Tab-separated table of C-alpha atoms and ligand atoms in Angstrom:
chain	number	residue	atom	x	y	z
M	225	MET	CA	-4.225	135.090	82.183
M	226	ASP	CA	-6.507	138.011	82.959
M	227	ALA	CA	-4.438	141.336	83.296
M	228	ILE	CA	-3.738	141.995	86.944
M	229	ASP	CA	-3.176	145.425	88.341
M	230	LEU	CA	-0.375	144.723	90.970
M	231	LYS	CA	-0.034	148.478	91.355
M	232	ALA	CA	-3.528	149.022	92.490
M	233	LYS	CA	-3.388	145.824	94.703
M	234	SER	CA	-0.544	147.081	96.608
M	235	ALA	CA	-1.774	150.605	96.829
M	236	ALA	CA	-4.443	149.083	99.224
M	237	HIS	CA	-1.742	148.108	101.664
M	238	PRO	CA	0.361	151.266	101.842
M	239	THR	CA	2.140	150.499	105.052
M	240	THR	CA	3.945	147.436	103.624
M	241	THR	CA	4.596	147.074	99.916
M	242	THR	CA	5.845	149.405	97.372
M	243	ALA	CA	3.712	149.461	94.175
M	244	GLY	CA	3.978	146.270	92.315
M	245	GLU	CA	5.893	144.333	95.005
M	246	PRO	CA	4.354	140.977	96.057
M	247	PHE	CA	3.648	139.860	99.559
M	248	LEU	CA	6.099	137.194	100.749
M	249	LEU	CA	3.822	134.577	102.559
M	250	THR	CA	7.104	132.656	103.441
M	251	PRO	CA	8.841	132.034	106.710
M	252	GLY	CA	11.490	134.723	106.255
M	253	PRO	CA	12.491	136.748	104.656
M	254	LEU	CA	9.050	137.939	104.958
M	255	THR	CA	7.142	141.138	104.231
M	256	THR	CA	8.362	144.090	106.324
M	257	SER	CA	6.797	147.358	107.039
M	258	ARG	CA	7.660	150.476	105.215
M	259	ARG	CA	9.020	151.914	108.404
M	260	THR	CA	11.536	148.972	108.796
M	261	LYS	CA	12.691	149.432	105.137
M	262	GLU	CA	13.031	153.127	105.578
M	263	ALA	CA	15.217	152.591	108.658
M	264	MET	CA	17.840	151.423	106.330
M	265	LEU	CA	18.355	154.752	104.253
M	266	ARG	CA	21.191	155.645	106.361
M	267	ASP	CA	24.880	154.608	106.747
M	268	TRP	CA	26.262	153.808	110.181
M	269	GLY	CA	29.828	153.368	111.425
M	270	SER	CA	30.069	150.066	113.060
M	271	TRP	CA	32.445	151.403	115.834
M	272	ASP	CA	30.310	154.537	116.422
M	273	GLY	CA	28.618	155.030	119.696
M	274	ASP	CA	25.288	155.714	118.123
M	275	PHE	CA	25.411	152.254	116.412
M	276	ASN	CA	26.580	150.582	119.547
M	277	ALA	CA	23.710	152.186	121.496
M	278	VAL	CA	21.270	150.617	118.946
M	279	THR	CA	23.069	147.191	119.526
M	280	ALA	CA	22.996	147.452	123.254
M	281	GLU	CA	19.184	148.407	123.067
M	282	ILE	CA	18.335	145.370	120.871
M	283	ARG	CA	20.125	142.920	123.233
M	284	ARG	CA	18.362	144.443	126.289
M	285	LYS	CA	14.857	144.286	124.518
M	286	LEU	CA	15.287	140.735	123.529
M	287	VAL	CA	16.320	139.441	126.985
M	288	ALA	CA	13.353	141.280	128.302
M	289	MET	CA	11.107	139.439	126.016
M	290	THR	CA	12.053	136.064	127.560
M	291	GLY	CA	11.739	137.386	131.016
M	292	GLY	CA	15.500	136.324	131.436
M	293	GLY	CA	16.337	139.264	133.622
M	294	GLU	CA	19.990	139.380	135.032
M	295	ALA	CA	20.464	135.548	134.620
M	296	TYR	CA	20.321	135.658	130.693
M	297	ASP	CA	22.208	137.664	128.054
M	298	CYS	CA	21.725	138.002	124.309
M	299	VAL	CA	24.524	137.674	121.880
M	300	PRO	CA	23.747	138.576	118.177
M	301	LEU	CA	25.887	137.087	115.419
M	302	GLN	CA	26.364	137.881	111.747
M	303	GLY	CA	24.862	135.411	109.159
M	304	SER	CA	21.678	133.601	108.400
M	305	GLY	CA	19.871	131.705	111.105
M	306	THR	CA	21.664	128.455	110.398
M	307	TYR	CA	25.103	130.301	111.355
M	308	ALA	CA	23.603	131.128	114.724
M	309	VAL	CA	22.421	127.515	115.171
M	310	GLU	CA	25.794	126.248	114.421
M	311	ALA	CA	27.420	128.714	116.747
M	312	MET	CA	24.998	127.831	119.563
M	313	LEU	CA	25.620	124.028	119.136
M	314	SER	CA	29.364	124.333	118.941
M	315	SER	CA	29.535	126.827	121.971
M	316	PHE	CA	27.100	125.292	124.486
M	317	LEU	CA	27.204	121.327	123.788
M	318	PRO	CA	30.347	120.090	125.771
M	319	ARG	CA	32.907	118.429	123.466
M	320	ASP	CA	32.567	115.171	125.631
M	321	GLY	CA	28.847	115.381	126.007
M	322	LYS	CA	26.038	113.491	124.246
M	323	THR	CA	22.998	115.197	122.629
M	324	LEU	CA	19.529	113.999	122.103
M	325	VAL	CA	18.545	115.536	118.895
M	326	LEU	CA	14.759	115.507	118.531
M	327	MET	CA	13.908	115.793	114.743
M	328	ASN	CA	10.607	115.955	112.877
M	329	GLY	CA	11.657	117.844	109.664
M	330	ALA	CA	14.457	119.566	107.979
M	331	TYR	CA	15.603	121.753	110.720
M	332	GLY	CA	16.111	119.095	113.358
M	333	GLN	CA	18.000	117.162	110.629
M	334	ARG	CA	20.272	120.236	109.915
M	335	ALA	CA	21.125	120.227	113.450
M	336	ALA	CA	22.052	116.590	113.445
M	337	ARG	CA	24.259	117.409	110.174
M	338	THR	CA	25.976	120.159	112.103
M	339	LEU	CA	26.813	117.922	114.884
M	340	ASP	CA	28.185	115.453	112.423
M	341	TYR	CA	30.464	118.425	111.105
M	342	LEU	CA	31.439	119.088	114.659
M	343	GLY	CA	32.158	115.734	115.591
M	344	ARG	CA	30.034	115.731	118.694
M	345	ALA	CA	28.118	112.578	119.886
M	346	TYR	CA	24.418	112.627	119.676
M	347	VAL	CA	21.491	110.263	119.347
M	348	PRO	CA	18.493	111.311	117.249
M	349	LEU	CA	14.744	110.539	117.802
M	350	ASP	CA	13.432	110.983	114.251
M	351	LYS	CA	9.622	111.361	114.034
M	352	GLY	CA	9.523	111.803	110.114
M	353	ASP	CA	7.724	114.659	108.613
M	354	TYR	CA	4.673	115.510	110.686
M	355	LEU	CA	4.475	113.811	114.031
M	356	PRO	CA	5.801	115.602	117.131
M	357	PRO	CA	8.433	114.190	119.628
M	358	LEU	CA	6.395	113.646	122.761
M	359	PRO	CA	7.441	114.190	126.249
M	360	GLU	CA	6.921	110.563	127.322
M	361	GLU	CA	9.433	109.382	124.453
M	362	VAL	CA	12.036	111.829	125.481
M	363	ASP	CA	11.466	110.806	129.145
M	364	GLY	CA	12.159	107.043	128.141
M	365	LEU	CA	15.139	107.966	126.112
M	366	LEU	CA	16.653	109.908	128.937
M	367	GLU	CA	15.971	107.202	131.501
M	368	ALA	CA	17.486	104.641	129.287
M	369	ASP	CA	20.640	106.538	128.389
M	370	PRO	CA	22.288	108.309	131.371
M	371	ASP	CA	25.331	109.435	129.120
M	372	ILE	CA	22.740	112.078	127.511
M	373	THR	CA	23.814	115.557	128.745
M	374	ASP	CA	21.678	117.666	126.502
M	375	VAL	CA	18.596	117.824	124.463
M	376	PHE	CA	18.045	119.927	121.311
M	377	VAL	CA	14.562	120.787	120.206
M	378	VAL	CA	13.001	122.953	117.456
M	379	HIS	CA	10.031	124.879	118.785
M	380	CYS	CA	8.148	125.373	115.513
M	381	GLU	CA	9.487	122.952	112.788
M	382	THR	CA	9.165	125.298	109.883
M	383	SER	CA	9.445	122.505	107.263
M	384	SER	CA	5.798	121.310	108.139
M	385	GLY	CA	4.684	124.224	110.439
M	386	ILE	CA	4.224	121.879	113.449
M	387	LEU	CA	4.499	123.499	116.864
M	388	ASN	CA	6.340	120.871	118.973
M	389	PRO	CA	5.342	120.483	122.697
M	390	LEU	CA	8.202	122.481	124.044
M	391	GLN	CA	6.730	122.891	127.440
M	392	GLY	CA	6.303	119.198	128.174
M	393	ILE	CA	9.747	118.455	126.829
M	394	SER	CA	11.253	121.024	128.864
M	395	ASP	CA	9.676	119.726	132.063
M	396	VAL	CA	10.896	116.147	131.395
M	397	VAL	CA	14.464	117.253	130.357
M	398	HIS	CA	14.884	119.290	133.769
M	399	ARG	CA	13.212	116.629	135.955
M	400	ARG	CA	15.829	114.170	134.595
M	401	GLY	CA	18.702	116.744	135.319
M	402	ARG	CA	19.681	117.514	131.665
M	403	ARG	CA	20.317	120.577	129.697
M	404	LEU	CA	17.927	121.936	126.939
M	405	ILE	CA	18.906	123.973	123.984
M	406	VAL	CA	16.068	125.314	121.652
M	407	ASP	CA	15.954	126.437	118.138
M	408	ALA	CA	13.121	128.905	118.294
M	409	MET	CA	14.089	130.449	114.992
M	410	SER	CA	10.540	130.623	113.334
M	411	ALA	CA	8.536	131.238	116.608
M	412	PHE	CA	10.472	133.638	118.784
M	413	GLY	CA	8.605	136.877	119.327
M	414	ALA	CA	5.081	135.341	118.281
M	415	VAL	CA	4.699	132.117	120.368
M	416	PRO	CA	5.407	132.660	124.046
M	417	LEU	CA	8.688	131.353	125.327
M	418	THR	CA	9.992	132.619	128.702
M	419	VAL	CA	12.652	130.986	130.911
M	420	ASP	CA	10.434	130.844	133.978
M	421	GLU	CA	8.323	128.248	132.133
M	422	VAL	CA	11.166	126.941	129.805
M	423	PRO	CA	14.468	127.337	131.632
M	424	TYR	CA	16.888	126.527	128.636
M	425	GLU	CA	20.638	126.917	128.606
M	426	ALA	CA	20.609	128.659	125.122
M	427	MET	CA	18.003	129.304	122.444
M	428	VAL	CA	18.483	130.937	119.081
M	429	SER	CA	16.328	132.977	116.508
M	430	SER	CA	17.071	135.405	113.672
M	431	ALA	CA	16.423	138.742	112.519
M	432	ASN	CA	13.932	137.796	109.593
M	433	LYS	CA	11.232	135.808	111.284
M	434	CYS	CA	8.583	137.077	113.756
M	435	ILE	CA	10.195	140.226	114.804
M	436	GLU	CA	9.754	141.005	111.180
M	437	GLY	CA	13.223	142.455	110.385
M	438	VAL	CA	15.253	141.687	107.217
M	439	PRO	CA	17.834	138.929	106.946
M	440	GLY	CA	21.644	139.492	108.132
M	441	PHE	CA	22.012	138.204	111.629
M	442	GLY	CA	20.744	135.802	114.241
M	443	PHE	CA	20.855	135.953	117.939
M	444	VAL	CA	21.389	133.512	120.908
M	445	ILE	CA	19.859	134.036	124.297
M	446	ALA	CA	21.650	132.032	126.970
M	447	ARG	CA	22.080	131.709	130.535
M	448	ARG	CA	24.995	133.954	131.540
M	449	GLU	CA	26.681	130.892	133.402
M	450	ALA	CA	26.376	129.016	130.503
M	451	LEU	CA	27.834	131.832	128.427
M	452	ALA	CA	30.771	131.875	130.718
M	453	GLY	CA	31.217	128.192	130.642
M	454	ALA	CA	31.436	128.300	126.924
M	455	GLU	CA	34.740	129.635	126.672
M	456	GLY	CA	37.248	127.788	124.469
M	457	ARG	CA	34.597	125.247	123.333
M	458	SER	CA	33.663	126.551	119.808
M	459	HIS	CA	35.642	124.759	116.814
M	460	SER	CA	35.280	128.076	114.996
M	461	LEU	CA	36.507	131.647	115.574
M	462	SER	CA	33.817	133.453	113.693
M	463	LEU	CA	30.899	131.262	115.195
M	464	ASP	CA	32.406	131.439	118.686
M	465	VAL	CA	29.595	132.761	120.756
M	466	HIS	CA	31.556	133.275	123.911
M	467	ASP	CA	34.082	135.307	122.108
M	468	GLN	CA	31.467	137.488	120.553
M	469	TRP	CA	29.763	137.996	124.066
M	470	ALA	CA	33.055	138.780	125.710
M	471	TYR	CA	34.034	141.221	123.060
M	472	MET	CA	30.700	143.050	123.036
M	473	LYS	CA	30.699	143.243	126.793
M	474	ARG	CA	34.136	144.905	126.764
M	475	THR	CA	33.801	146.962	123.747
M	476	GLY	CA	29.952	147.538	122.968
M	477	GLN	CA	30.766	146.468	119.631
M	478	TRP	CA	30.595	143.287	117.217
M	479	ARG	CA	33.781	141.609	116.683
M	480	PHE	CA	33.697	141.712	112.712
M	481	THR	CA	31.697	143.900	110.403
M	482	PRO	CA	28.144	143.998	111.479
M	483	PRO	CA	25.238	144.087	109.030
M	484	THR	CA	24.495	147.630	110.088
M	485	HIS	CA	21.405	148.541	107.968
M	486	THR	CA	19.752	145.018	109.030
M	487	VAL	CA	20.577	145.867	112.765
M	488	VAL	CA	19.022	149.290	112.554
M	489	ALA	CA	16.093	147.817	110.679
M	490	PHE	CA	15.746	145.236	113.253
M	491	HIS	CA	15.749	147.794	116.145
M	492	GLU	CA	12.831	149.678	114.304
M	493	ALA	CA	10.954	146.388	113.842
M	494	LEU	CA	11.381	145.614	117.632
M	495	LEU	CA	9.642	149.152	118.401
M	496	GLN	CA	6.674	148.063	116.122
M	497	HIS	CA	6.535	144.637	117.918
M	498	GLU	CA	6.217	146.606	121.224
M	499	GLU	CA	3.505	148.842	119.694
M	500	GLU	CA	1.644	145.862	118.507
M	501	GLY	CA	1.612	144.498	122.060
M	502	GLY	CA	4.516	142.516	122.189
M	503	VAL	CA	4.341	138.841	121.936
M	504	PRO	CA	0.616	138.490	122.679
M	505	GLY	CA	-0.300	141.222	120.118
M	506	ARG	CA	1.762	139.608	117.542
M	507	LEU	CA	0.259	136.099	118.274
M	508	ALA	CA	-3.118	137.345	117.998
M	509	ARG	CA	-2.556	138.634	114.513
M	510	TYR	CA	-0.711	135.631	113.278
M	511	ALA	CA	-3.341	133.245	114.769
M	512	ARG	CA	-6.119	135.072	113.073
M	513	ASN	CA	-4.038	134.877	109.743
M	514	LYS	CA	-3.699	131.269	110.301
M	515	ASP	CA	-7.353	130.592	111.009
M	516	VAL	CA	-8.751	132.845	108.037
M	517	LEU	CA	-6.267	130.904	105.834
M	518	VAL	CA	-7.081	127.488	106.897
M	519	ASP	CA	-10.812	127.998	107.085
M	520	GLY	CA	-10.596	129.589	103.563
M	521	MET	CA	-8.508	126.840	101.907
M	522	ARG	CA	-10.509	124.047	103.561
M	523	ALA	CA	-13.625	125.541	102.206
M	524	MET	CA	-12.063	125.134	98.848
M	525	GLY	CA	-11.346	121.599	99.565
M	526	PHE	CA	-7.818	121.815	100.262
M	527	GLU	CA	-6.367	119.661	103.193
M	528	THR	CA	-3.714	120.470	105.850
M	529	LEU	CA	-0.722	118.144	106.462
M	530	LEU	CA	-1.451	118.555	110.285
M	531	ASP	CA	-4.239	117.828	112.703
M	532	ASP	CA	-5.628	121.126	114.248
M	533	ALA	CA	-3.765	120.410	117.356
M	534	TRP	CA	-0.307	120.622	115.855
M	535	LEU	CA	-0.960	123.713	113.436
M	536	SER	CA	1.177	126.641	114.239
M	537	PRO	CA	0.425	130.273	113.626
M	538	ILE	CA	3.684	130.506	111.710
M	539	ILE	CA	3.302	128.582	108.519
M	540	VAL	CA	0.693	125.896	107.279
M	541	THR	CA	1.335	122.952	104.784
M	542	PHE	CA	-1.225	122.034	102.387
M	543	PHE	CA	-1.373	118.961	100.319
M	544	CYS	CA	-1.209	119.527	96.493
M	545	PRO	CA	-4.644	118.431	94.847
M	546	ALA	CA	-4.648	115.080	93.174
M	547	ASP	CA	-6.594	116.701	90.366
M	548	PRO	CA	-4.362	116.140	87.223
M	549	SER	CA	-4.848	119.858	86.161
M	550	PHE	CA	-2.959	120.905	89.197
M	551	ALA	CA	0.718	121.534	88.841
M	552	PHE	CA	2.547	123.388	91.598
M	553	ARG	CA	4.775	125.344	89.319
M	554	ARG	CA	1.918	126.912	87.326
M	555	PHE	CA	-0.123	127.422	90.674
M	556	TYR	CA	2.820	129.395	92.079
M	557	ASP	CA	3.181	131.386	88.975
M	558	GLU	CA	-0.493	132.238	88.719
M	559	ILE	CA	-0.553	133.350	92.428
M	560	LYS	CA	2.682	135.362	92.037
M	561	ALA	CA	1.047	137.142	89.120
M	562	ARG	CA	-1.686	138.204	91.554
M	563	GLY	CA	0.792	139.587	94.027
M	564	PHE	CA	1.650	136.944	96.458
M	565	ILE	CA	4.752	134.531	96.847
M	566	ILE	CA	3.946	131.217	98.389
M	567	TYR	CA	6.386	128.451	99.430
M	568	PRO	CA	7.009	124.879	97.985
M	569	GLY	CA	6.659	121.929	100.268
M	570	LYS	CA	9.515	120.242	102.121
M	571	LEU	CA	8.132	116.979	102.760
M	572	THR	CA	9.950	113.772	101.661
M	573	GLU	CA	6.973	111.546	100.871
M	574	VAL	CA	4.025	113.797	99.426
M	575	GLU	CA	3.357	116.683	97.302
M	576	SER	CA	2.744	119.743	99.209
M	577	PHE	CA	3.035	123.550	99.460
M	578	ARG	CA	3.308	126.027	102.430
M	579	ILE	CA	1.641	129.462	103.158
M	580	GLY	CA	3.128	131.604	105.953
M	581	CYS	CA	1.146	133.686	108.247
M	582	ILE	CA	3.930	135.744	109.528
M	583	GLY	CA	5.319	139.205	108.437
M	584	GLN	CA	3.544	142.428	107.878
M	585	VAL	CA	0.309	140.992	106.767
M	586	ASP	CA	-3.210	140.760	108.154
M	587	GLU	CA	-6.438	138.850	107.489
M	588	GLY	CA	-7.245	141.374	104.628
M	589	VAL	CA	-4.109	140.374	102.918
M	590	ILE	CA	-4.924	136.745	103.493
M	591	ARG	CA	-8.427	137.185	102.129
M	592	ASP	CA	-7.001	138.702	99.062
M	593	LEU	CA	-4.660	135.755	98.868
M	594	LEU	CA	-7.594	133.309	98.978
M	595	ASP	CA	-9.186	135.200	96.061
M	596	ALA	CA	-5.943	134.784	94.253
M	597	VAL	CA	-6.036	130.912	94.899
M	598	ARG	CA	-9.414	130.707	93.558
M	599	GLU	CA	-8.595	132.504	90.487
M	600	ALA	CA	-5.490	130.428	89.848
M	601	LEU	CA	-7.503	127.234	90.274
M	602	ARG	CA	-9.919	128.441	87.739
M	603	ALA	CA	-7.205	129.491	85.390
M	604	MET	CA	-5.713	126.139	85.535
M	605	GLY	CA	-9.039	124.169	85.394
M	606	VAL	CA	-8.487	122.390	88.777
M	607	GLN	CA	-11.880	120.987	89.717
M	608	GLU	CA	-11.239	119.204	93.090
M	609	CYS	CA	-8.646	120.255	95.671
M	610	GLY	CA	-8.370	117.148	97.760
M	611	PRO	CA	-5.139	115.276	97.944
M	612	SER	CA	-4.437	111.866	96.342
M	613	ARG	CA	-5.858	109.046	98.750
M	614	ASP	CA	-2.955	106.604	98.420
L	744	PLP	C1	14.544	129.869	109.258
L	744	PLP	C2	14.960	128.683	110.078
L	744	PLP	C3	16.366	128.524	110.582
L	744	PLP	C4	17.544	129.139	109.838
L	744	PLP	O1	17.411	129.157	108.360
L	744	PLP	P1	18.293	130.248	107.554
L	744	PLP	O2	17.868	129.955	106.322
L	744	PLP	O3	19.798	129.914	108.011
L	744	PLP	O4	18.080	131.523	108.101
L	744	PLP	C5	16.602	127.474	111.471
L	744	PLP	N1	15.631	126.794	112.127
L	744	PLP	C6	14.373	127.126	111.846
L	744	PLP	C7	13.423	126.210	112.766
L	744	PLP	C8	13.972	127.959	110.961
L	744	PLP	O5	12.630	128.276	110.606
């Protein structure tokens, strides 16, 4: 392998990486700005007024981002995103209800598994790896089964990168008088989602996705009425969204030790999100990243899993080349040696890999990545990048 000067490479992007650190082209944790990292160089008392003010401001800004006004509130919760999803499911789905779980990948499946653990009734609509659940299908299922009380949907299914047709699904769910809960984990902050258009009961996201913070907590944004109605419903003390909400309202504090450094870093990330122009500003940068990435990869002969209509500005799945010289592990290592971390695929049927468009990266970084891909293919002796045809 040619010698690669990672220090020189990252020096070209001084606002993000430290010398020698690779870019994370992954859907969280992702590359954060220096400013966000530097916010963590201080210790905070979890009960202290200064820290409580940071928590309060984060909650306020997140509700503002949804256009939720007084009708909605935000409840942050310790743990990775999955903890917040489980907390949301256990707190907002009635114990005697029945949920239609829309699945087209790993995160929809994980929600169904969670409901198995919780012992809550559900029916799945499983579209496999790469097809969206369509509003008319949801409509048919709701019409046929009046026992369904709630519908769960993943906004961007990160396992393929597909952006599900949330608006159409929401319209159908509300026309049929059912409730909607949304896993907007990987899209919130970059793909518009406001409660005037999608009036969900609750939605969930986390610190280390499109707001560009570091991992450590998730947050549920829910209608205040639904929050009040969630009292006594969760199976779990630590995942009880109502209890966390009630305690925060009363004391301004988190119930149990908060990830203080993560919280202040997230606050700093939110300020940068505003400075970039909020959701539209972030969407514009990520969409540009996606376009440059997809055009560049296609020009080399790679194919995307999804048709253009379903591609998200969050993460893109590419088929592995059928060329016998290609092996994902070697490809990964070659690209990592050039300063970029990519992501293995999560499809059940075919070999694939994923490249994220989110985090503190711009099209200049994506162009450098494309150079690294070209060099990696040359080093491996890969001639053709098209996938296998069978
Ligand atoms: C990241 C993500 C989650 C949560 O995953 P964690 O690894 O627990 O943070 C849930 N749903 C979606 C769609 C995601 O992208």
